[in-house]
CSV table of C-alpha atoms and ligand atoms in Angstrom, one decimal:
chain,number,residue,atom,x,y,z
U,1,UNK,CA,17.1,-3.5,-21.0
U,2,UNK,CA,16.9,-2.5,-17.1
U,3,UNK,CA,16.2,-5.5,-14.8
U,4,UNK,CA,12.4,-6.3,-13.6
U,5,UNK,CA,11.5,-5.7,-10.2
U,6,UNK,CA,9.7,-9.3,-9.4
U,7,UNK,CA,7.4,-7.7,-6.7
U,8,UNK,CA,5.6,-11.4,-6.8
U,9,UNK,CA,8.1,-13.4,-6.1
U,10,UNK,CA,9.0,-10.8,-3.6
U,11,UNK,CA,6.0,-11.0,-1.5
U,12,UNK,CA,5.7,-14.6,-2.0
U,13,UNK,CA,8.5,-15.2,0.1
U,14,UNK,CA,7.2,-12.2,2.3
U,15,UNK,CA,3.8,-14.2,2.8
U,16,UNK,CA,5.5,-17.2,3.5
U,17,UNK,CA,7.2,-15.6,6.7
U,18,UNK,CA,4.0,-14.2,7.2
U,19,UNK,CA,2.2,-17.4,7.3
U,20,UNK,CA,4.8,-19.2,9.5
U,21,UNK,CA,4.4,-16.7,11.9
U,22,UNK,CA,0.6,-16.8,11.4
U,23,UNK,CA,0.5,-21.0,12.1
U,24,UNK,CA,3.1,-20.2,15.3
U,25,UNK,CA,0.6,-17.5,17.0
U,26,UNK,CA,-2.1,-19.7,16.1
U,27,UNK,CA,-0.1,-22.1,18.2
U,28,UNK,CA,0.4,-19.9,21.2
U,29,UNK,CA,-3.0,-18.3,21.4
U,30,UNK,CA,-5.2,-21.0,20.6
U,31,UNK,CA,-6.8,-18.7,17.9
U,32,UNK,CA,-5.8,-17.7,14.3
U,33,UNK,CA,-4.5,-13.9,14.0
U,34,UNK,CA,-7.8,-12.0,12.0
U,35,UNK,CA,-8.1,-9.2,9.9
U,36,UNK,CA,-11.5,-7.3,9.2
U,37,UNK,CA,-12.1,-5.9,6.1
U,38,UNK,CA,-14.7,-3.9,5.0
U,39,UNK,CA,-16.2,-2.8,1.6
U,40,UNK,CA,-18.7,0.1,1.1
U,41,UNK,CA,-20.4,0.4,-2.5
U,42,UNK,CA,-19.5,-1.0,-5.8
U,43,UNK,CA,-16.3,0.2,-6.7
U,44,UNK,CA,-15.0,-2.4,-9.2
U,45,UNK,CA,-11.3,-2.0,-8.3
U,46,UNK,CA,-12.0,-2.1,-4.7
U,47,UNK,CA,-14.1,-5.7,-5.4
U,48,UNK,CA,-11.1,-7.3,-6.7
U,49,UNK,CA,-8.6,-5.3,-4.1
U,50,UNK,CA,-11.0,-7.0,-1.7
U,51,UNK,CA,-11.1,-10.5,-2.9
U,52,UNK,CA,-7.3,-10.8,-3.4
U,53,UNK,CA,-6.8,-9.4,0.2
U,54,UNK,CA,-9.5,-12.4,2.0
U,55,UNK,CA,-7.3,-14.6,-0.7
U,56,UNK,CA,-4.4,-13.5,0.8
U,57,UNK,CA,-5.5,-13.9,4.2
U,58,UNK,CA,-6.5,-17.5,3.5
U,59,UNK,CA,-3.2,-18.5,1.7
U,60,UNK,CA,-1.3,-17.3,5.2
U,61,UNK,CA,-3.7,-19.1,7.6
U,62,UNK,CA,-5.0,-15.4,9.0
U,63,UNK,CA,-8.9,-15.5,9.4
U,64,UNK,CA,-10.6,-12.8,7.6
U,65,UNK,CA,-13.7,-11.4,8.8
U,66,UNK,CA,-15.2,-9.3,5.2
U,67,UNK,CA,-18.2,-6.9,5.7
U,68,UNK,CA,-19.5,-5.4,2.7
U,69,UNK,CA,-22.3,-2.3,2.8
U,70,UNK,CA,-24.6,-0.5,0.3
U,71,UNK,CA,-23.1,3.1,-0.9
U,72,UNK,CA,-25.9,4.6,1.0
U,73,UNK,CA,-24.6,3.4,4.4
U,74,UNK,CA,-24.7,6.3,7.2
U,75,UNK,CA,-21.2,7.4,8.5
U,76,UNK,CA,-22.8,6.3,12.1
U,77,UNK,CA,-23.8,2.9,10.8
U,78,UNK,CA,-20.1,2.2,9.6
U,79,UNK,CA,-18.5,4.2,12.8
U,80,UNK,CA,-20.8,1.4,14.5
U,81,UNK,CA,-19.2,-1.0,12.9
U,82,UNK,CA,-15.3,-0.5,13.3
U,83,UNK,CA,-16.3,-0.3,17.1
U,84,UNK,CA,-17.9,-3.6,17.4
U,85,UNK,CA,-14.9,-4.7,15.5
U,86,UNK,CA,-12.6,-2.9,18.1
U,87,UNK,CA,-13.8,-4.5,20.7
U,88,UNK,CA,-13.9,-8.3,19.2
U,89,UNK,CA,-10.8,-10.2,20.8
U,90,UNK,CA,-10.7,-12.4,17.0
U,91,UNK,CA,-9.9,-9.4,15.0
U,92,UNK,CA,-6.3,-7.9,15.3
U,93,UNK,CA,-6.7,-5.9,11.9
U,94,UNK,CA,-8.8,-3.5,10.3
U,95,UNK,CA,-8.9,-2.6,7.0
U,96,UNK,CA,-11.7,0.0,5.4
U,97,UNK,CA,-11.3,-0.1,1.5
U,98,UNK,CA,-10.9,3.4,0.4
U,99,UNK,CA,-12.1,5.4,-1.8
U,100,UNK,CA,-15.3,5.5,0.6
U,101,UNK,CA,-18.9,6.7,-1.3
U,102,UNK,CA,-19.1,10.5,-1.3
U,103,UNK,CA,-21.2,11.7,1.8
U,104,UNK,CA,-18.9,9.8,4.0
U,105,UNK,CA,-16.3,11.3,5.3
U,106,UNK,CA,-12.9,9.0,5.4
U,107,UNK,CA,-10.7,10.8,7.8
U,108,UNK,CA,-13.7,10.7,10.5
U,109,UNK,CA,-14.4,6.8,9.7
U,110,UNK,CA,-10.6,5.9,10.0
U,111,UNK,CA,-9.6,8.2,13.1
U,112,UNK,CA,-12.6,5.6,14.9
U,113,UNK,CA,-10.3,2.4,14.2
U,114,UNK,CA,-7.8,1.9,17.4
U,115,UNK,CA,-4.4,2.7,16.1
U,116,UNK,CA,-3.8,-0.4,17.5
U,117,UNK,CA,-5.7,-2.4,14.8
U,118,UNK,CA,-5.0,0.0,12.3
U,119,UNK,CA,-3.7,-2.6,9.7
U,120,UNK,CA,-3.3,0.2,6.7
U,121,UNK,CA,-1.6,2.5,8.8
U,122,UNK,CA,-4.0,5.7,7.9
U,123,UNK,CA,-5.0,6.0,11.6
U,124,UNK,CA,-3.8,9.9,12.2
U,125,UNK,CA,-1.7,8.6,15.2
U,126,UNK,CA,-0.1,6.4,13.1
U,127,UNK,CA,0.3,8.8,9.9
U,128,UNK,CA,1.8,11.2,12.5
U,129,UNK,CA,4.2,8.5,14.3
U,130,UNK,CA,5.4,7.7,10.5
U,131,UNK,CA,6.0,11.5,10.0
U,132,UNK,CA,8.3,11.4,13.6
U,133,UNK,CA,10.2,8.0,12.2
U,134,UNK,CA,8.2,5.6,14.3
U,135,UNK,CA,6.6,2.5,12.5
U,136,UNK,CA,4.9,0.8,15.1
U,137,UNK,CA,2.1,-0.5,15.3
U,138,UNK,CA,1.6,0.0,11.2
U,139,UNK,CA,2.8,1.9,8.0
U,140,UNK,CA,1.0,2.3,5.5
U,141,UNK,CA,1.6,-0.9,3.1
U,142,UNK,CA,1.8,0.2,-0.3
U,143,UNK,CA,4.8,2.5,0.7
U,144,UNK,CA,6.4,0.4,3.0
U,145,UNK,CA,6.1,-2.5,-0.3
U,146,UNK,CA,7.4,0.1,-2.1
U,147,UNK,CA,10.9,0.5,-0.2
U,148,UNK,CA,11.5,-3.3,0.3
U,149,UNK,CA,10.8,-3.3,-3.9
U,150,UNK,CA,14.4,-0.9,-3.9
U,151,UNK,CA,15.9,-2.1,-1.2
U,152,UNK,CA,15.7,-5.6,-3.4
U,153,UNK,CA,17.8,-4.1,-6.2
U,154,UNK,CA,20.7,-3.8,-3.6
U,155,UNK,CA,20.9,-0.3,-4.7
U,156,UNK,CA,21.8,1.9,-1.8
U,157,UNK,CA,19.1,4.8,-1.1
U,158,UNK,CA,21.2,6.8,1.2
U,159,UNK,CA,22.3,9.5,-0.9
U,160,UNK,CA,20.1,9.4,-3.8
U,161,UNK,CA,17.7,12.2,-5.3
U,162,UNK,CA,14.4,10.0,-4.9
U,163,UNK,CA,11.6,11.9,-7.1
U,164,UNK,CA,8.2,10.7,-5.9
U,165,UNK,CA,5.1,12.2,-8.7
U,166,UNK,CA,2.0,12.1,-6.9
U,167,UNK,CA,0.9,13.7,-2.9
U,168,UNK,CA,-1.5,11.5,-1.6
U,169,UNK,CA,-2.2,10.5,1.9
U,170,UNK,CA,-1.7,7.5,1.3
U,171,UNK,CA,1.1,6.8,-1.1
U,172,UNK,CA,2.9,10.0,-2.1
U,173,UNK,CA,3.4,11.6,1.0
U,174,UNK,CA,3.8,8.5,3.2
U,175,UNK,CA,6.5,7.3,0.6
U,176,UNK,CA,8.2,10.7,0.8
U,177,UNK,CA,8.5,10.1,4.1
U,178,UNK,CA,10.3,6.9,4.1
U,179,UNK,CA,12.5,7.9,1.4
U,180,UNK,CA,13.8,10.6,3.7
U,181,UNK,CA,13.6,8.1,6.5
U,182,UNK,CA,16.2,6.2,4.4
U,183,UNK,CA,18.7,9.3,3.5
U,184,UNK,CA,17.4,10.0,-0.1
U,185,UNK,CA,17.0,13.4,-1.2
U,186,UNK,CA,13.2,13.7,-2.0
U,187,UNK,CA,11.6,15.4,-4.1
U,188,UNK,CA,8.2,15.4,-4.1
U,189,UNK,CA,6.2,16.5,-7.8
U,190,UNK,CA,2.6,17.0,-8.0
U,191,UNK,CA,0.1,18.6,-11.1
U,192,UNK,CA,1.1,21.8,-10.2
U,193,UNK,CA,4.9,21.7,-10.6
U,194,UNK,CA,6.3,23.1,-13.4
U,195,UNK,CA,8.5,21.7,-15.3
U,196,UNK,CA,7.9,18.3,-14.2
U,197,UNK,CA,9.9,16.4,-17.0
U,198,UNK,CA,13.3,18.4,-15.9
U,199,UNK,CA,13.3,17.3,-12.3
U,200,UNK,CA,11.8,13.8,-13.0
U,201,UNK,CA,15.3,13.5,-15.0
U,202,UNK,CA,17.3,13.8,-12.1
U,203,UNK,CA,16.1,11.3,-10.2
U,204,UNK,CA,18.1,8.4,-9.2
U,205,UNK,CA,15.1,6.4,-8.1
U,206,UNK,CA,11.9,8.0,-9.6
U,207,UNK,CA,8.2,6.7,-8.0
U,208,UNK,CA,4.8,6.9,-10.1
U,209,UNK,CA,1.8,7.3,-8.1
U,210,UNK,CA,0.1,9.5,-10.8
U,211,UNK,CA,-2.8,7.5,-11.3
U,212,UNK,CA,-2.4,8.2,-14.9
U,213,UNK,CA,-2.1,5.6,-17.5
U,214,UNK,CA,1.8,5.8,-19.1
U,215,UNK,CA,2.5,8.9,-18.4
U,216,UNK,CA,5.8,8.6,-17.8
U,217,UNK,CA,7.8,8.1,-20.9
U,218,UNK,CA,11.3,7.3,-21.3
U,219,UNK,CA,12.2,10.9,-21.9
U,220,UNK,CA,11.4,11.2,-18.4
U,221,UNK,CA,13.8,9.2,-17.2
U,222,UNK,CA,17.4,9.1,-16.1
U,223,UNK,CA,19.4,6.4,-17.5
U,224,UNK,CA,20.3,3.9,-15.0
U,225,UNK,CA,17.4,5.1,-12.9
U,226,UNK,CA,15.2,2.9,-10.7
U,227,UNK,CA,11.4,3.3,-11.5
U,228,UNK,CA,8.8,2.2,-9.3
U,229,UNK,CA,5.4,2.3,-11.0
U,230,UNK,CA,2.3,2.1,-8.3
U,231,UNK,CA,-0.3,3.3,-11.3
U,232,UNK,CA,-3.4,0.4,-11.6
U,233,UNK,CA,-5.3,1.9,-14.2
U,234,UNK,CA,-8.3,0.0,-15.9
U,235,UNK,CA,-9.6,0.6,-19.3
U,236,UNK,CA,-11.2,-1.6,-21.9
U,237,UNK,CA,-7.8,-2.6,-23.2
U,238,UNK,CA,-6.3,-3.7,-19.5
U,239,UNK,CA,-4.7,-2.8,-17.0
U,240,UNK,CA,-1.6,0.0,-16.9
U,241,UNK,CA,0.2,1.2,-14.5
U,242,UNK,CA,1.5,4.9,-14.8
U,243,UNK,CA,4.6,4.0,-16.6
U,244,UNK,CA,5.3,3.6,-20.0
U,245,UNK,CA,6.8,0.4,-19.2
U,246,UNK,CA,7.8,-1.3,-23.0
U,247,UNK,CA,9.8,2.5,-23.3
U,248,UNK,CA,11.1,2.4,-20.4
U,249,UNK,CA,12.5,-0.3,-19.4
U,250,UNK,CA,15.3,0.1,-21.8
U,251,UNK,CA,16.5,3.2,-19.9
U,252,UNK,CA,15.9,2.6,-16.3
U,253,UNK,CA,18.5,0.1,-14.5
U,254,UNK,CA,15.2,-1.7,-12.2
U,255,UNK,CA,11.4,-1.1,-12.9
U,256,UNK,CA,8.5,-2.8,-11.7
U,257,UNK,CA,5.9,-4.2,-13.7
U,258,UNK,CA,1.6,-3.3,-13.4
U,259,UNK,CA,0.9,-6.2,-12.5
U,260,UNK,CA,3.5,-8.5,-10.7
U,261,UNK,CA,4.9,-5.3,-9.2
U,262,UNK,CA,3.6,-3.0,-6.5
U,263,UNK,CA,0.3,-4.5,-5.8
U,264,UNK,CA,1.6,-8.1,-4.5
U,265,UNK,CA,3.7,-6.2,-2.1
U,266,UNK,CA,1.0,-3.9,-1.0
U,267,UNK,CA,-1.0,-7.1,0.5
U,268,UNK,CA,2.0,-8.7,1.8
U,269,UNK,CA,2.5,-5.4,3.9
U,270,UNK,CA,-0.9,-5.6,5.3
U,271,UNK,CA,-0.8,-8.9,6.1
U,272,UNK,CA,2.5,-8.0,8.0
U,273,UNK,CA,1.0,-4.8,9.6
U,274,UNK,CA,-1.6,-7.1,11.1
U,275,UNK,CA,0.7,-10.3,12.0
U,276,UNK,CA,2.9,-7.5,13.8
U,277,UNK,CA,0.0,-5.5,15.4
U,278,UNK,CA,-1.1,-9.6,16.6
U,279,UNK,CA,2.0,-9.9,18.3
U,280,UNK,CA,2.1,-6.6,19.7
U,281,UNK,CA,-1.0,-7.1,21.9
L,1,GUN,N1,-7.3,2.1,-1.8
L,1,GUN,C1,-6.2,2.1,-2.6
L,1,GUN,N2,-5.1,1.6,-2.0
L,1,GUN,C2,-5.5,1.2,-0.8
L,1,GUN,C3,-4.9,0.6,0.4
L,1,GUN,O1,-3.7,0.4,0.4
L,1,GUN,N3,-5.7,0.4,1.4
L,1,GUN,C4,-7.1,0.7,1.4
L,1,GUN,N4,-7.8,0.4,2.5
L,1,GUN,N5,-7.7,1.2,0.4
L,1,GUN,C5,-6.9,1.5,-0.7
């Protein structure tokens, strides 16, 4: 059986840097580091995404400033918002949960946050900078979690054929991205590749961001590969993530479990993006 990724004990010794650091700026600026975080509608995942995130913030002595809004907020109402925000000297992060209701559009509402206190890192300057190899002032967490997750194996990535399944903004192609950034090959799948199951076989380290509950199985995978599952999907039975983990983990070397895998590491990245971004200022 492959060895489990421990992406909690991982970020809890992540967040305990973090909260060091947090206590010393606290120190130095007479004021805790904040992060803002904002919640539009009643999207069950995004209430408990929400809530560990203020949790989070609390456990690492960074104030949290949480704003939730009716679905039928206006775009300008919530553009208002994130400006006030932007100008308010106790917030150095900003955080819109996404998926946003339909009618609003998300690209418009994040390009208002400064890139500056861009804590996800889906600010279009910083998707951009992340595209040239720059990763200041934030990348996008759940990708950056996702590397430090390998990087624990003490597996090498330069060299290896990384296959990433899924191309969205803000895990598939951003992951892609730093996969390169760290010499993998990358190869990048999506519901229109063919064949899906034949290059999914090649990969030395093989990332799930499918968003569909096991749909990896072990015929999928390499032996000896690492597999990095970032699926949180919710049914009456649980939750799954998008591998078919109790299959699986017989042929991969390292795989990560949903939960205790990804999602720890996703907060710990924000937390950082906005420690960092506090510092940077
Ligand atoms: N929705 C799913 N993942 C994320 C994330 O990392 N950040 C935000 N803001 N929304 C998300």
């Amino acid at each position: 059986m492959g060895e489990i990724i421990d992406g909690k004990r991982i970020s809890a010794q992540i967040k305990e840097e973090i909260r060091i650091r947090a206590i010393e700026f606290e120190k130095s600026h007479g004021r805790k580091i904040g992060l803002a975080v904002i919640k539009v509608g009643e999207d069950p995942a995004s209430a408990i995404y929400v809530r560990n995130k203020v949790k989070a913030c609390e456990a690492c002595n960074i104030a949290s400033f949480a704003y939730y809004f009716d679905a039928n907020i206006t775009q300008d109402k919530l553009v208002e918002m994130i400006c006030i925000l932007n100008d308010d000297k106790r917030v150095d992060g900003i955080l819109v949960q996404l998926p946003l209701p339909q009618g609003i559009d998300e690209r418009a509402v994040l390009s208002r946050i400064l890139p500056e206190k861009d804590a996800d890192g889906f600010h279009i300057v910083n998707a951009g900078k992340l595209f040239l190899g720059e990763y200041t002032p934030s990348v996008a967490c759940t990708p950056r979690g996702i590397i430090e997750l390998i990087k624990s194996t003490g597996v090498e990535i330069a060299g290896k054929h990384a296959v990433v399944i899924g191309r969205s903004n803000i895990v598939g192609k951003p992951v892609a991205m730093l996969l390169l950034a760290n010499n993998a090959t990358v190869t990048v799948c999506h519901s229109r590749t063919r064949n899906l199951a034949d290059i999914t076989r090649t990969a030395d380290i093989l990332v799930a961001a499918v968003g569909k509950k096991k749909f990896v199985k072990a015929d999928m995978v390499k032996r000896g590969a690492i597999v990095i599952d970032v699926g949180m999907n919710r049914d009456d039975e649980g939750l799954f993530g998008d591998v078919d983990f109790d299959t699986v983990k017989d042929v991969a070397s390292h795989i990560t479990p949903v939960p205790g895998g990804v999602g720890p590491m996703t907060i710990a990245m924000l937390l950082k993006n906005t420690v960092d971004g506090a510092f940077n200022e």
